[in-house]
CSV table of C-alpha atoms in Angstrom, one decimal:
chain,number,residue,atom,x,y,z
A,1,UNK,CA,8.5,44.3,-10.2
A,2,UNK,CA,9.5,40.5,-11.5
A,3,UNK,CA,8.6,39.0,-14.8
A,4,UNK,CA,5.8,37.3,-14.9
A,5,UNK,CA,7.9,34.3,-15.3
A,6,UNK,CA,9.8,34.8,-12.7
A,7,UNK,CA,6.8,35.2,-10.5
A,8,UNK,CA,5.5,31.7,-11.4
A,9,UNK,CA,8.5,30.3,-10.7
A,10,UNK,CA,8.9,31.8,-7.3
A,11,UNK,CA,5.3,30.6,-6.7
A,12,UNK,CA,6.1,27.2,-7.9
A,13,UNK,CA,9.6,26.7,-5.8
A,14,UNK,CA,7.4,28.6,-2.6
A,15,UNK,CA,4.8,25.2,-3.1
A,16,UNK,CA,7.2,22.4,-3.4
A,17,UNK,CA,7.7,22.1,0.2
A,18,UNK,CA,3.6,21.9,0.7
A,19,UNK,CA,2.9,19.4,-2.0
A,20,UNK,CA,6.0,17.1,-1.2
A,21,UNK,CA,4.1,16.7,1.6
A,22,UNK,CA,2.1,13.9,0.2
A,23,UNK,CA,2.1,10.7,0.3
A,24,UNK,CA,2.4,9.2,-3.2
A,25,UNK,CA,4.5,5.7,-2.9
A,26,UNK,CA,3.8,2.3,-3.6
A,27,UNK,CA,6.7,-1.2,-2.9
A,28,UNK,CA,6.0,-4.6,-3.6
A,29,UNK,CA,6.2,-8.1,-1.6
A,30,UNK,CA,8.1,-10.4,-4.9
A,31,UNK,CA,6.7,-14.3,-4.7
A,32,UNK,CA,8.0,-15.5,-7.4
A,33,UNK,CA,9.9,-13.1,-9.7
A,34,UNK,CA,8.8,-9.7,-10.8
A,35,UNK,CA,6.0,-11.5,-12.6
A,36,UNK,CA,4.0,-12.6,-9.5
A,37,UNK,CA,3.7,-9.7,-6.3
A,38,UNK,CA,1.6,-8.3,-3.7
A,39,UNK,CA,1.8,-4.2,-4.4
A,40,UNK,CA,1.0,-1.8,-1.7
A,41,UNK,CA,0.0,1.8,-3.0
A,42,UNK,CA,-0.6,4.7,-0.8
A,43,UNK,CA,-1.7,8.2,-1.8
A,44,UNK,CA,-2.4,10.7,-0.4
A,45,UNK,CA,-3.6,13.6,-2.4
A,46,UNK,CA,-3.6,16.4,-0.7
A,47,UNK,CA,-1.6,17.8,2.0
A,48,UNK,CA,-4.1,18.5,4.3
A,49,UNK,CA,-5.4,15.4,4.5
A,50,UNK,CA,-5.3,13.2,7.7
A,51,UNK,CA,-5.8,10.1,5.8
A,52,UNK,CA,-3.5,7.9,3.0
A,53,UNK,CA,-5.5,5.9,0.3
A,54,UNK,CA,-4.3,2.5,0.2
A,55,UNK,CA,-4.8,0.1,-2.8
A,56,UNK,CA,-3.7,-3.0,-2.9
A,57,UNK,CA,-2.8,-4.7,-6.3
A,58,UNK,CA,-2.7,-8.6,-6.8
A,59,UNK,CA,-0.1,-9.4,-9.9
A,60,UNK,CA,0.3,-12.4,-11.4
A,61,UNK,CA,1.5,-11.7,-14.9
A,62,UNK,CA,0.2,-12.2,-17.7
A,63,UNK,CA,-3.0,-13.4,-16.0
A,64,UNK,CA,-4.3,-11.3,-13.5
A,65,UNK,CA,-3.1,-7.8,-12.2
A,66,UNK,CA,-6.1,-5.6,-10.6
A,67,UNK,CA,-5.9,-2.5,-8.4
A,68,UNK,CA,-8.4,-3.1,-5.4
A,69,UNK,CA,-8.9,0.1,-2.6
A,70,UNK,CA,-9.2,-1.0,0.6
A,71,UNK,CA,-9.7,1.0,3.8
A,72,UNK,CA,-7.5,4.2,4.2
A,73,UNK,CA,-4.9,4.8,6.7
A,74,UNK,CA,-3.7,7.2,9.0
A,75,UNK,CA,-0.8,9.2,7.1
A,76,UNK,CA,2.1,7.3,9.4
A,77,UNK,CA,1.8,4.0,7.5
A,78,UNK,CA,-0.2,1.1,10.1
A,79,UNK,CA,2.3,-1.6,9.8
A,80,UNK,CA,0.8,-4.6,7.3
A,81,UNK,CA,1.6,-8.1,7.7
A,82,UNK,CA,1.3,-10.3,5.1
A,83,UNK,CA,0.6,-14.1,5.8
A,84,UNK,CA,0.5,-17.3,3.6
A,85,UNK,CA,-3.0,-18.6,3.6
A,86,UNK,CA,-3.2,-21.4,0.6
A,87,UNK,CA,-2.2,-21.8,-3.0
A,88,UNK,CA,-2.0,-18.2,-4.6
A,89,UNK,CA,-3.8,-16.8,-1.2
A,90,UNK,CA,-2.6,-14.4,1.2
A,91,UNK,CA,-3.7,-13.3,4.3
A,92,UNK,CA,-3.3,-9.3,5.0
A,93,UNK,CA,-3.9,-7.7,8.5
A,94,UNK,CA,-3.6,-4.1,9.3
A,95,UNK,CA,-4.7,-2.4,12.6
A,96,UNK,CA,-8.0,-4.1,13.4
A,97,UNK,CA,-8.7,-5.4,9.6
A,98,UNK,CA,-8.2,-8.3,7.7
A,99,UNK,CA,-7.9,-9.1,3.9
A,100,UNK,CA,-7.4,-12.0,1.7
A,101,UNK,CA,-5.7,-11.4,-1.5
A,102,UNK,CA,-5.8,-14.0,-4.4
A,103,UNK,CA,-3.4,-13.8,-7.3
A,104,UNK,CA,-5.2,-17.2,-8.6
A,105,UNK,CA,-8.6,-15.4,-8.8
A,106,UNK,CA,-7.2,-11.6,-9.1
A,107,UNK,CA,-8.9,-10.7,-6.1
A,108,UNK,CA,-8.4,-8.8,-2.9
A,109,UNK,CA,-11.9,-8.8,-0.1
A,110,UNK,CA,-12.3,-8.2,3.7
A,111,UNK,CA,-12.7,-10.9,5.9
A,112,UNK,CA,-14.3,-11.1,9.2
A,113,UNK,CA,-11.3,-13.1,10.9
A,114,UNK,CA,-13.3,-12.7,14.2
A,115,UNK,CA,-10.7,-14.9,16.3
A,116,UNK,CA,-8.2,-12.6,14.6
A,117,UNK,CA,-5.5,-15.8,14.5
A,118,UNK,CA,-3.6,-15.7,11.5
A,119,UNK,CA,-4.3,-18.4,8.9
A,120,UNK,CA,-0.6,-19.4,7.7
A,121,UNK,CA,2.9,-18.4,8.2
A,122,UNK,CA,4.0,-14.7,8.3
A,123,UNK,CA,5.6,-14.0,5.1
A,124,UNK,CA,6.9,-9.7,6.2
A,125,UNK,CA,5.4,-6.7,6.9
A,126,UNK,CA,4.7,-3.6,4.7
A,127,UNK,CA,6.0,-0.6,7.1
A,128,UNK,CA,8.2,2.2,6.7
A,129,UNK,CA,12.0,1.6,6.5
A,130,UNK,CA,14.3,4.5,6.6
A,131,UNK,CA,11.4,6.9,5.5
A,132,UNK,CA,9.5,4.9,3.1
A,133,UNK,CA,7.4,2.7,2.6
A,134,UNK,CA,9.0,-0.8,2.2
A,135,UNK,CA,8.3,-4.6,2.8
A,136,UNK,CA,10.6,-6.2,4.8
A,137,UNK,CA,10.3,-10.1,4.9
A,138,UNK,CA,9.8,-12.1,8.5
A,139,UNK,CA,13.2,-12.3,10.1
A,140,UNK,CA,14.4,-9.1,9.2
């Protein structure tokens, strides 16, 4: 019979593969420093789950910095492209959704872009990069 130290520890090392299993990662698109970014979050709290949450967080510091949810994902990360719309406004699309973020207003809603057409210049793409979860700016 083990020690019941040994026993948790077994059971602990026996679980590692299940919960690294989840999604927990977040990256950042920098527009002008560290101080000013669009963050991408995903988690994913339990293994079993099919689906990621996804957060994004407009930074501006030391003025605005909110965490918004927006719709889940699919646990292989649905490519987001990130496009300039305007003066502190972004345009996000992933899969059949659209967002605009604003770092001058600390805001992040759905928009109904029903031409779908983007509304400025592509900027990059959160996707996955070697295995996680990166952005990667247009042209790269």
């Amino acid at each position: 019979m083990l020690p019941t130290s040994l026993r948790n520890l077994c059971a602990v090392l026996a679980l590692t593969p299940i919960l690294m299993a989840c999604e927990n990662g977040a990256t950042a698109y920098m527009i002008e420093g560290s101080q000013h970014a669009l963050i991408l979050v995903r988690e994913q709290p339990y293994f079993w789950d099919k689906t990621v949450n996804q957060a994004l967080i407009p930074s501006r510091l030391p003025s605005c910095q909110r965490r918004v949810a927006i719709h889940p994902d699919r646990t292989e990360l649905t490519p987001i492209e990130v496009f300039e719309a305007g003066d502190r406004l972004w345009g996000v699309h992933q899969g059949n959704r659209w967002y605009l973020v604003s770092t001058e207003k600390c805001a992040v809603q759905d928009w109904d872009n029903a031409q779908g057409t983007a509304p400025g210049p592509l900027v990059g793409t959160f996707r996955l990069k070697e295995g996680a979860i990166a952005f990667v700016p247009a042209g790269q």
